């Protein structure tokens, strides 16, 4: 499975695995693919710890870090030290009441005041320290999940010999990303989990491949070897996967979420703004339904929505209100029905790809 | 490109082309694929005329007919002769007023009273005469667009040596269809035009292929040879295409619609109930937006919605209110930027498929 994306990083298989779990990242890289750690939920100090662990456990194989620097968000004009306070003041009381009432109806305990981290890494001010930590480690790839990364961040990465990837959901996004120096475009279809656009992987990949000269990875709906082969058929030079790592043995996915994924069909997700304010594919349930209901106040723009709901999601996670527990998940969760080691998932993808290629050759040669 | 689906019909290429235009159907079949005429808009008498024309112009090549027999619809309990009257009585005045007001705001002329056909072929009572006409012709395939066809219709077709296909948007649908005797499942992803489900082609095809033993055709997002190769990589044994025939030279697509398609991006469609009451992917515009707006009365169930809007859509088509003119269209319209003969589109699909296979072999063999 030799492509420019494989050669760029010296990978055996151009299979990229996005995960918030360091164990998964290291396991995929050791198996010949490339693990990419999602930094969003970590403070710079925590990220340092995670990356040090990966360095010690990845056997020198390449791995990456994924940050979320949105091209646009509310409060970009505020100084970092006043950012949280100013943003908190922008959340309407009616929205807070809607969340409180929803949780009360489902018997979720009231807030203990420990609001926790509300901003995460999705402003320039909070993502930059993550980038600085990441670039002190021997990472091979820095990926940005929402739009083109700032040009100076691309330069910083390149100065350290680190390649830069960005997620695109339209060909126009991809062109902009390459203009600021991105080395790899992850073209992500609407079926993907987390932040996602409207265009399906099948339709999007050829458009992006035709729009840019750099290697493109196919993302969205990639869960078995047939989908790897399909992604390459569409012109991609590798695949970017996410949801399928939520149920591997190494994953630290909460049991509630893991069980829901194992039981879900591909119709059990929905594209919703109820998590971050930007459209993201989530497990569809009473939480996502509530934000679509007639009495919903509507969602707030990024990063206000997550600031509004972060404590609620934490309390739901600790409660018995499993019907409200949602999380980012792609349509591929409909085919995830068992728990395997990450290494095995990599090998199954490769084996399925080889079988698909044998079948394609037979169709073509007959 | 030899597969069971190709062998079943003796096709050079297992490329199926759905079109309401007889010229397109005949041209695709003559080029080595299989044209399938959408019967929905035709009376039995008109359908007879169209099929007689195809018989005289298809050079003996196989072609098919597509009908719409929904598994469920309002009014199924009424006798055919009272069906339209009873259904008309079920449409609320508020809905009629909403449509009248919308058209008035856009300067569309009032109704001339010539309401035209309001029921079309999407009840058992209206589709059955179409089936009877179709089976008097040497068709190779009878396809049903909404769920499993009635078992006796499958039997009638098989008794004439005609194969039966049905469109499925979940693996569960596909299993039900095969249980009533369907010979070919068209697994259609959410990116497809017209009536469509939620699951993307990339995710859906392998699930359907694993769920049934009959040949599966990949539908939704198929517009160039890379997508043909991807569909086969996913396990399909052919592709089912629709939107791409709207802009071929032979198509009788109205100029307004053709120009909109040529200019559209893949983000310019939306899954909407505003056409028939069941979710269908349409060109997104002020019509589809109006039904989602805060003052929308909501859509009615099939077939009431089309009965409500059919005269409005006809009047919009004749008016200058181009901003309201919508029609079924898949996300692939974003890549349809020129007008070619249908024969050339078939050959381009095949050539692109061969190129994709060459590329895949190179990736695999290196």
XYZ file of C-alpha atoms in Angstrom:
732
model
C 0.000 0.000 0.000
C 2.572 2.539 -1.198
C 1.388 6.116 -1.672
C 2.882 9.580 -1.257
C 1.242 9.790 2.176
C 2.847 6.495 3.209
C 6.240 7.587 1.881
C 6.002 11.015 3.513
C 6.023 9.422 6.957
C 7.703 6.109 6.182
C 4.540 4.191 7.042
C 3.871 0.572 6.212
C 0.185 1.423 5.786
C -1.188 4.945 5.148
C -3.820 4.357 7.822
C -4.153 7.298 10.205
C -5.922 6.800 13.531
C -7.302 9.766 15.427
C -7.793 9.060 19.128
C -7.825 10.927 22.442
C -6.201 7.856 24.005
C -2.416 7.588 24.049
C -2.509 3.789 24.197
C -4.413 3.661 20.915
C -2.075 6.171 19.269
C 1.030 4.210 20.205
C -0.517 0.842 19.300
C -1.547 1.962 15.806
C 1.855 3.497 15.088
C 3.604 0.354 16.309
C 1.366 -1.723 14.004
C 2.533 0.177 10.922
C -0.087 2.912 10.692
C 0.027 6.346 12.285
C -1.647 7.255 15.543
C -2.697 10.894 15.982
C -3.469 12.119 19.501
C -6.408 14.493 19.843
C -5.113 17.232 22.165
C -8.401 19.054 22.667
C -9.242 17.864 26.171
C -5.737 18.215 27.614
C -4.112 21.147 29.388
C -0.600 21.834 28.128
C 0.739 20.059 31.218
C -1.414 16.996 30.638
C -0.498 16.954 26.970
C 3.174 16.963 27.949
C 2.550 13.865 30.081
C 0.660 12.058 27.322
C 3.280 12.775 24.674
C 6.140 11.751 26.959
C 4.328 8.445 27.484
C 3.861 7.966 23.744
C 7.533 8.761 23.104
C 8.446 6.005 25.531
C 6.008 3.490 24.080
C 5.888 4.031 20.324
C 9.129 2.196 19.512
C 10.385 5.136 17.486
C 7.507 4.929 15.020
C 5.942 8.147 13.697
C 2.889 9.623 15.396
C 0.967 12.885 15.273
C -0.956 15.408 17.343
C -4.308 16.950 16.423
C -5.341 20.380 17.689
C -8.479 22.438 17.093
C -7.748 25.966 15.971
C -10.979 27.173 14.409
C -10.637 29.779 11.703
C -13.434 31.733 13.380
C -14.991 31.802 16.866
C -16.675 34.232 19.222
C -14.347 36.290 21.398
C -11.299 36.145 19.161
C -10.799 39.840 19.948
C -10.449 39.333 23.729
C -7.117 39.053 25.543
C -6.375 35.508 26.773
C -6.624 36.414 30.473
C -10.096 37.883 30.155
C -11.346 35.456 27.487
C -13.286 33.040 29.692
C -14.956 35.773 31.728
C -15.968 37.794 28.698
C -17.310 34.718 26.938
C -19.256 33.573 30.017
C -20.980 36.943 29.996
C -22.168 36.314 26.445
C -24.222 33.223 27.353
C -27.910 34.161 27.707
C -29.704 33.212 30.926
C -32.460 31.537 28.899
C -29.942 29.067 27.531
C -28.614 28.266 31.008
C -32.175 27.697 32.208
C -32.914 25.395 29.255
C -29.952 23.191 30.155
C -30.799 23.208 33.874
C -34.423 22.278 33.185
C -33.450 19.506 30.766
C -31.136 17.922 33.318
C -33.653 18.332 36.133
C -36.308 16.529 34.075
C -33.914 13.598 33.710
C -32.998 13.549 37.398
C -29.417 14.692 36.947
C -27.902 16.156 40.137
C -27.402 19.927 40.269
C -23.999 21.405 39.633
C -21.466 21.063 42.444
C -19.858 24.282 41.282
C -16.781 22.472 39.971
C -17.428 23.675 36.453
C -14.174 22.212 35.186
C -12.507 23.272 31.992
C -14.969 25.124 29.823
C -12.906 26.460 26.975
C -10.650 23.573 25.963
C -8.265 23.915 23.081
C -10.563 25.497 20.555
C -9.471 29.065 20.579
C -6.206 30.433 19.319
C -5.311 31.345 22.917
C -5.880 27.846 24.269
C -4.620 25.800 21.297
C -1.302 27.595 20.842
C 0.206 26.344 24.125
C -0.772 22.828 23.019
C 1.060 23.357 19.735
C 4.127 24.556 21.617
C 4.118 21.456 23.792
C 3.573 19.176 20.820
C 6.465 20.644 18.841
C 8.879 19.865 21.675
C 8.235 16.172 21.024
C 9.428 14.115 18.034
C 6.017 14.225 16.352
C 5.789 13.598 12.619
C 2.469 15.343 12.016
C 0.525 18.287 13.374
C -3.120 18.204 12.292
C -5.733 20.920 12.633
C -9.343 19.877 12.887
C -11.216 23.049 11.944
C -10.078 24.910 8.868
C -6.625 26.085 7.882
C -4.139 26.486 10.743
C -2.605 29.947 11.226
C 0.279 30.465 8.792
C 2.831 31.007 11.573
C 1.858 27.690 13.167
C 2.519 25.972 9.844
C 5.911 27.690 9.707
C 6.769 26.647 13.268
C 5.931 23.045 12.434
C 7.884 23.042 9.188
C 10.899 24.581 10.936
C 10.954 21.466 13.134
C 10.501 19.112 10.164
C 6.920 18.381 11.189
C 4.350 17.933 8.418
C 1.004 19.698 8.742
C -2.421 18.282 7.943
C -5.834 19.937 8.023
C -9.359 18.623 7.779
C -11.436 19.877 4.849
C -15.107 19.299 4.145
C -15.221 21.180 0.838
C -12.720 21.517 -2.043
C -12.592 25.263 -1.338
C -11.383 24.594 2.227
C -8.705 22.281 0.860
C -7.369 24.893 -1.552
C -7.146 27.469 1.263
C -5.287 25.009 3.446
C -2.713 24.226 0.798
C -2.256 27.963 0.255
C -1.077 28.358 3.870
C 1.334 25.447 3.441
C -0.553 22.354 4.565
C 1.227 19.162 3.459
C -1.658 16.696 3.668
C -5.383 17.343 3.313
C -7.790 15.147 5.254
C -10.975 15.272 3.170
C -13.729 14.399 5.587
C -17.214 13.379 4.527
C -20.426 14.130 6.371
C -20.653 10.574 7.713
C -17.610 11.205 9.932
C -17.884 11.623 13.689
C -17.208 14.992 15.326
C -17.060 18.259 13.431
C -18.098 17.563 9.896
C -19.499 19.125 6.737
C -22.417 18.201 4.499
C -20.790 16.467 1.530
C -20.400 12.692 1.655
C -17.013 11.007 1.442
C -17.925 9.395 -1.906
C -18.667 12.779 -3.469
C -16.044 14.848 -1.636
C -12.796 12.912 -2.109
C -12.494 13.182 -5.920
C -13.355 16.895 -5.724
C -10.579 17.520 -3.201
C -8.097 15.318 -5.058
C -8.766 17.333 -8.212
C -8.452 20.652 -6.345
C -5.038 20.196 -4.690
C -1.650 18.685 -5.506
C -0.768 17.398 -2.041
C -1.730 13.897 -0.825
C -5.330 13.565 0.327
C -6.532 11.223 3.066
C -10.111 9.930 2.942
C -12.037 10.402 6.182
C -15.620 9.587 7.100
C -17.094 6.105 6.956
C -13.800 4.201 6.918
C -14.122 1.116 9.110
C -13.098 -1.917 7.102
C -10.705 -2.822 4.312
C -13.326 -2.380 1.596
C -13.656 1.236 2.652
C -9.873 1.648 2.613
C -9.829 0.360 -0.962
C -12.763 2.618 -1.862
C -10.967 5.644 -0.427
C -7.896 4.871 -2.550
C -10.131 4.247 -5.599
C -11.543 7.748 -5.116
C -8.022 9.135 -5.412
C -7.004 9.399 -1.757
C -3.521 8.242 -0.779
C -4.470 7.008 2.638
C -7.327 6.964 5.129
C -8.051 8.877 8.315
C -10.120 6.978 10.856
C -11.633 7.981 14.183
C -14.755 6.299 15.497
C -13.436 2.764 15.048
C -10.840 3.323 17.775
C -13.472 4.108 20.407
C -14.173 0.424 21.015
C -10.692 -1.098 20.815
C -9.337 -2.837 23.908
C -6.878 -0.054 24.654
C -9.456 2.764 24.463
C -10.373 4.643 27.620
C -13.905 5.238 26.303
C -16.418 5.278 29.184
C -18.378 2.012 29.446
C -21.701 3.759 28.735
C -20.395 5.172 25.469
C -18.687 1.931 24.450
C -21.863 -0.101 25.033
C -23.970 2.407 23.096
C -21.555 2.256 20.163
C -21.498 -1.541 20.113
C -25.326 -1.571 20.030
C -25.838 1.329 17.584
C -26.874 1.189 13.932
C -25.608 3.642 11.324
C -28.861 5.586 11.692
C -28.146 6.387 15.341
C -26.020 9.463 14.719
C -27.000 13.022 13.850
C -25.201 16.171 12.737
C -25.854 18.606 15.585
C -24.588 21.926 16.917
C -25.510 20.946 20.485
C -21.981 19.978 21.503
C -19.762 22.861 20.354
C -21.875 25.256 18.326
C -20.422 24.028 15.041
C -22.055 21.056 13.296
C -20.634 17.796 14.604
C -21.879 14.240 14.164
C -22.897 12.848 17.558
C -24.726 9.842 18.910
C -28.399 10.776 18.424
C -30.361 10.650 21.643
C -32.538 12.703 23.980
C -29.778 15.319 24.310
C -29.499 16.003 20.587
C -33.295 15.730 20.194
C -33.844 18.317 22.956
C -31.846 20.941 21.054
C -34.008 20.355 17.962
C -37.323 20.453 19.855
C -39.865 23.253 19.553
C -38.900 24.719 22.953
C -35.148 24.733 22.227
C -33.511 28.177 22.493
C -31.185 27.157 19.650
C -27.469 26.567 20.014
C -24.815 29.212 20.609
C -21.760 29.849 18.412
C -18.375 28.258 19.174
C -16.971 28.310 21.860
C -20.039 29.491 23.817
C -22.074 26.320 23.287
C -19.491 24.030 24.874
C -18.960 26.530 27.698
C -22.709 26.354 28.241
C -22.970 22.562 28.194
C -19.607 21.263 29.413
C -20.624 21.006 33.058
C -23.954 19.462 32.069
C -22.234 16.795 29.971
C -19.883 16.017 32.875
C -22.814 15.662 35.290
C -24.744 13.507 32.800
C -21.735 11.251 32.513
C -21.764 10.683 36.269
C -25.557 10.224 36.483
C -27.983 7.457 35.617
C -29.450 9.569 32.795
C -27.785 7.415 30.136
C -30.408 8.625 27.650
C -28.711 12.042 27.644
C -25.126 10.795 27.279
C -23.871 11.717 23.815
C -20.422 12.001 22.235
C -18.914 12.419 18.763
C -19.434 9.327 16.620
C -19.533 8.604 12.899
C -22.032 6.487 10.965
C -19.485 3.675 10.937
C -20.477 2.851 14.521
C -23.250 0.749 12.967
C -20.636 -1.830 11.996
C -18.636 -1.768 15.238
C -19.905 -4.762 17.136
C -16.939 -6.209 18.967
C -13.882 -5.228 20.977
C -10.447 -5.998 19.556
C -6.889 -4.811 20.197
C -5.937 -1.780 18.099
C -3.182 -3.790 16.432
C -5.776 -6.311 15.265
C -7.972 -3.532 13.853
C -5.021 -2.282 11.783
C -4.311 -5.768 10.475
C -8.004 -6.386 9.727
C -8.115 -3.159 7.706
C -5.075 -4.253 5.710
C -6.358 -7.793 5.185
C -9.756 -6.491 4.094
C -8.049 -4.097 1.711
C -6.055 -6.946 0.155
C -9.237 -9.015 -0.250
C -11.030 -6.062 -1.830
C -8.138 -5.580 -4.255
C -8.225 -9.275 -5.208
C -11.944 -8.968 -5.888
C -11.469 -5.779 -7.916
C -8.755 -7.414 -10.019
C -11.029 -10.373 -10.713
C -13.846 -8.065 -11.845
C -11.464 -6.111 -14.022
C -9.533 -9.042 -15.517
C -12.421 -11.354 -16.368
C -16.107 -5.176 -15.611
C -17.690 -8.616 -15.199
C -19.954 -9.091 -12.184
C -23.078 -11.094 -11.399
C -25.151 -7.981 -12.114
C -23.520 -7.595 -15.539
C -23.997 -11.281 -16.327
C -27.626 -11.277 -15.125
C -28.560 -8.864 -17.907
C -25.793 -9.539 -20.403
C -24.391 -6.035 -19.962
C -21.014 -4.857 -21.144
C -20.847 -2.530 -18.121
C -22.943 -2.934 -14.932
C -23.801 0.761 -15.061
C -27.497 1.429 -14.512
C -28.944 4.803 -15.487
C -32.209 6.002 -13.986
C -33.912 8.665 -16.091
C -37.415 9.956 -16.815
C -36.285 10.554 -20.407
C -36.645 7.749 -22.946
C -33.813 9.088 -25.097
C -31.382 8.765 -22.203
C -32.614 5.265 -21.363
C -32.145 4.022 -24.907
C -28.773 5.749 -25.336
C -27.300 4.243 -22.174
C -28.511 0.749 -23.053
C -27.116 1.073 -26.570
C -23.771 2.162 -25.083
C -23.461 -1.051 -23.074
C -25.040 -0.035 -19.757
C -28.684 -0.316 -18.779
C -31.175 2.516 -18.977
C -34.090 2.417 -16.534
C -37.116 4.591 -17.282
C -38.745 6.286 -14.302
C -42.473 5.748 -14.834
C -43.701 7.989 -12.024
C -44.865 10.949 -14.071
C -46.554 8.967 -16.847
C -50.156 7.803 -17.175
C -50.400 4.169 -18.298
C -51.172 5.431 -21.821
C -48.139 7.722 -21.878
C -45.940 4.975 -20.462
C -47.089 2.709 -23.289
C -45.961 5.344 -25.796
C -42.574 5.815 -24.128
C -41.840 2.105 -23.933
C -42.910 1.509 -27.530
C -40.449 4.242 -28.530
C -37.667 2.649 -26.491
C -38.403 -0.781 -28.002
C -37.960 0.756 -31.441
C -34.742 2.591 -30.519
C -32.782 0.421 -28.111
C -31.350 -1.960 -30.750
C -32.525 -4.973 -28.763
C -30.402 -4.092 -25.750
C -31.799 -4.627 -22.242
C -33.558 -1.802 -20.420
C -35.708 -1.427 -17.325
C -38.649 0.433 -15.830
C -38.765 2.005 -12.375
C -42.057 2.443 -10.492
C -42.787 3.865 -7.059
C -44.911 1.588 -4.917
C -44.381 2.809 -1.375
C -44.725 0.205 1.353
C -46.871 2.690 3.279
C -48.885 5.805 2.406
C -51.971 7.671 3.535
C -55.261 6.483 2.054
C -54.189 2.921 1.270
C -57.592 1.823 2.594
C -59.627 3.839 0.053
C -61.043 2.393 -3.176
C -59.188 3.634 -6.298
C -62.186 5.607 -7.645
C -62.584 7.637 -4.446
C -58.876 7.839 -3.583
C -58.101 11.326 -4.907
C -61.252 12.887 -3.456
C -60.745 11.335 -0.044
C -57.096 12.346 0.047
C -57.856 15.927 -1.052
C -60.179 16.183 1.930
C -57.310 15.281 4.255
C -55.202 18.338 3.314
C -55.578 21.076 5.969
C -56.614 24.565 4.815
C -53.653 26.061 6.690
C -51.267 24.122 4.462
C -53.040 25.306 1.308
C -52.825 28.878 2.565
C -49.110 28.516 3.337
C -48.415 27.442 -0.245
C -50.643 30.173 -1.712
C -48.958 32.849 0.408
C -45.460 31.616 -0.456
C -46.183 31.763 -4.178
C -47.896 35.157 -3.892
C -44.827 36.590 -2.129
C -42.709 35.468 -5.080
C -45.122 36.855 -7.673
C -46.229 33.488 -9.035
C -49.583 33.649 -10.883
C -52.623 32.179 -9.158
C -53.862 28.748 -10.099
C -55.735 28.480 -13.382
C -57.718 25.581 -11.971
C -55.973 23.067 -14.219
C -54.568 21.203 -11.257
C -53.177 18.441 -13.432
C -52.192 15.044 -12.145
C -51.873 15.142 -8.378
C -51.422 11.541 -7.378
C -48.914 10.151 -9.877
C -47.723 6.596 -9.608
C -47.014 6.441 -5.918
C -49.935 4.509 -4.613
C -50.673 0.870 -5.216
C -53.753 1.913 -7.199
C -51.820 4.198 -9.543
C -48.576 2.211 -9.856
C -50.151 -1.167 -10.675
C -51.465 -0.086 -14.101
C -47.924 1.146 -14.853
C -46.550 -2.264 -13.926
C -49.088 -3.949 -16.189
C -48.069 -1.756 -19.112
C -44.380 -2.287 -18.422
C -44.689 -6.067 -18.318
C -46.217 -6.096 -21.817
C -42.887 -4.816 -23.129
C -39.610 -6.751 -23.416
C -38.154 -5.113 -20.317
C -35.284 -6.819 -18.497
C -35.756 -5.176 -15.111
C -38.600 -3.823 -12.987
C -37.322 -1.616 -10.168
C -39.230 -0.263 -7.195
C -38.057 2.969 -5.658
C -39.639 2.907 -2.194
C -39.315 -0.270 -0.190
C -40.099 -3.843 -1.162
C -42.552 -4.264 -4.041
C -45.733 -6.264 -3.318
C -45.025 -10.012 -3.520
C -47.552 -10.566 -6.317
C -45.861 -7.894 -8.432
C -42.557 -9.721 -7.997
C -44.285 -12.946 -9.076
C -45.849 -11.299 -12.134
C -42.438 -9.994 -13.176
C -40.673 -13.298 -12.635
C -43.394 -15.120 -14.592
C -42.389 -12.958 -17.570
C -38.673 -13.541 -17.006
C -38.227 -9.997 -15.744
C -35.791 -9.423 -12.880
C -36.845 -7.225 -9.986
C -34.753 -4.594 -8.180
C -35.574 -2.448 -5.186
C -33.895 0.539 -3.579
C -32.722 0.104 0.015
C -31.298 2.701 2.372
C -30.653 0.339 5.300
C -29.473 -3.289 5.482
C -32.812 -4.165 7.116
C -34.703 -2.885 4.053
C -32.460 -4.988 1.819
C -33.165 -8.173 3.769
C -36.928 -7.580 3.548
C -36.675 -7.005 -0.191
C -34.793 -10.220 -0.800
C -37.387 -12.042 1.322
C -40.114 -11.033 -1.163
C -37.989 -12.208 -4.080
C -36.034 -9.183 -5.245
C -33.147 -10.190 -7.539
C -30.974 -7.075 -7.247
C -30.698 -4.618 -4.353
C -29.888 -1.003 -5.137
C -28.210 0.235 -1.942
C -28.641 3.980 -2.020
C -26.695 6.371 0.167
C -27.958 9.629 1.595
C -26.030 11.672 -1.000
C -28.353 10.399 -3.749
C -30.997 12.571 -5.371
C -34.691 11.920 -4.786
C -36.039 9.727 -2.018
C -33.121 8.768 0.159
C -32.146 7.583 3.619
C -29.605 8.847 6.133
C -26.662 6.476 5.759
C -23.903 7.425 3.332
C -22.965 5.235 0.379
C -19.506 4.561 1.866
C -21.011 3.190 5.073
C -24.122 1.562 3.599
C -22.821 -0.589 0.736
C -20.686 -3.027 2.767
C -23.529 -3.426 5.282
C -26.000 -4.337 2.536
C -23.503 -6.587 0.754
C -22.982 -8.473 4.018
C -26.737 -8.702 4.676
C -27.932 -10.252 1.382
C -26.754 -12.843 -1.139
C -28.060 -11.158 -4.306
C -26.001 -8.667 -6.323
C -25.939 -5.149 -4.882
C -25.685 -1.963 -6.928
C -24.086 1.119 -5.351
C -26.197 4.267 -5.641
C -25.610 7.777 -4.353
C -22.645 9.925 -5.298
C -21.644 7.970 -8.420
C -20.603 10.397 -11.132
C -17.171 9.442 -12.396
C -15.093 6.337 -12.884
C -13.339 6.671 -9.530
C -16.721 6.404 -7.859
C -17.572 3.355 -9.968
C -14.337 1.703 -8.783
C -15.091 2.741 -5.202
C -18.575 1.219 -5.393
C -17.092 -2.068 -6.593
C -14.383 -1.874 -3.906
C -17.157 -1.619 -1.315
C -18.556 -4.924 -2.571
C -21.190 -3.735 -5.036
C -21.422 -5.493 -8.400
C -22.492 -2.464 -10.354
C -23.591 1.140 -9.939
C -26.968 2.862 -10.139
C -26.784 6.475 -11.293
C -29.420 9.183 -11.610
C -28.494 12.850 -11.300
C -25.688 12.681 -13.875
C -28.217 12.038 -16.658
C -30.079 15.289 -15.990
C -27.539 17.317 -17.957
C -26.757 15.018 -20.891
C -27.564 16.246 -24.375
C -30.532 13.892 -24.762
C -32.184 14.906 -21.468
C -35.476 16.787 -21.547
C -34.590 18.566 -18.286
C -36.064 22.110 -18.252
C -33.444 24.767 -18.998
C -33.854 26.387 -15.566
C -33.082 23.115 -13.816
C -30.206 22.249 -16.143
C -28.555 25.634 -15.627
C -28.934 25.389 -11.857
C -27.333 21.935 -11.842
C -24.407 23.056 -13.992
C -23.772 25.950 -11.578
C -24.383 24.075 -8.305
C -21.841 22.857 -5.759
C -22.265 19.664 -3.756
C -23.505 21.755 -0.825
C -26.508 23.006 -2.804
C -28.798 20.066 -2.069
C -30.818 19.224 1.019
C -32.807 16.240 2.274
C -36.362 17.579 2.506
C -39.927 16.302 2.866
C -41.279 19.325 0.960
C -41.688 17.476 -2.347
C -43.520 14.241 -1.492
C -43.769 13.974 2.281
C -40.969 11.402 2.461
C -37.357 12.602 2.751
C -35.885 13.266 -0.677
C -32.709 15.086 -1.668
C -33.615 18.203 -3.651
C -31.905 21.299 -4.926
C -31.764 23.556 -1.847
C -33.413 26.899 -2.433
C -36.124 29.237 -1.180
C -38.746 26.503 -1.625
C -36.974 23.979 0.621
C -35.967 26.748 3.042
C -39.596 27.913 3.346
C -40.708 24.494 4.605
C -38.012 24.602 7.306
C -38.788 28.172 8.410
C -40.383 29.060 11.723
C -43.771 29.769 10.110
C -43.871 26.491 8.163
C -46.915 24.312 8.933
C -44.697 21.253 8.445
C -45.003 18.800 5.600
C -47.798 16.264 5.102
C -47.360 12.493 4.734
C -47.109 10.829 1.309
C -49.047 11.249 -0.995
C -50.719 14.319 0.533
C -47.657 16.576 0.310
C -47.271 16.199 -3.448
C -51.046 16.599 -3.910
C -50.702 19.836 -1.948
C -47.722 21.189 -3.882
C -47.989 19.697 -7.378
C -49.932 22.604 -8.866
C -47.642 25.086 -7.102
C -44.530 23.418 -8.539
C -46.098 23.491 -12.023
C -46.906 27.206 -11.705
C -43.420 27.968 -10.361
C -41.959 26.185 -13.383
C -43.862 28.516 -15.694
C -43.095 31.672 -13.706
C -40.061 33.905 -13.281
C -39.711 32.790 -9.645
C -36.628 30.704 -10.460
C -35.609 30.941 -6.792
C -38.471 28.560 -5.927
C -37.831 25.999 -8.670
C -36.540 22.817 -7.062
C -36.265 19.189 -8.203
C -34.628 15.950 -7.033
C -30.839 16.124 -7.276
C -27.936 14.337 -5.601
C -24.742 15.816 -4.183
C -22.921 14.743 -7.346
C -24.405 17.769 -9.132
C -21.419 19.677 -7.731
C -19.217 17.939 -10.296
C -21.590 18.213 -13.269
C -20.296 21.181 -15.193
C -20.774 20.374 -18.844
C -23.230 18.845 -21.301
C -22.246 15.657 -23.118
C -24.079 12.915 -25.019
C -25.232 10.055 -22.766
C -23.026 7.644 -24.713
C -19.994 9.763 -23.876
C -20.916 9.795 -20.173
C -21.007 5.986 -20.192
C -17.616 5.793 -21.888
C -16.142 8.410 -19.518
C -17.333 6.361 -16.542
C -15.682 3.253 -17.966
C -12.460 5.040 -18.871
C -12.269 6.635 -15.428
C -12.860 3.239 -13.849
C -9.995 1.728 -15.852
C -7.694 4.591 -14.814
C -8.710 4.149 -11.169
C -7.970 0.425 -11.401
C -4.541 1.118 -12.895
C -3.808 3.496 -10.034
C -5.045 0.991 -7.440
C -2.883 -1.759 -8.930
C 0.156 0.512 -8.778
C -0.490 1.308 -5.109
C -0.977 -2.349 -4.324
C 1.929 -3.752 -6.360
C 4.655 -1.280 -5.398
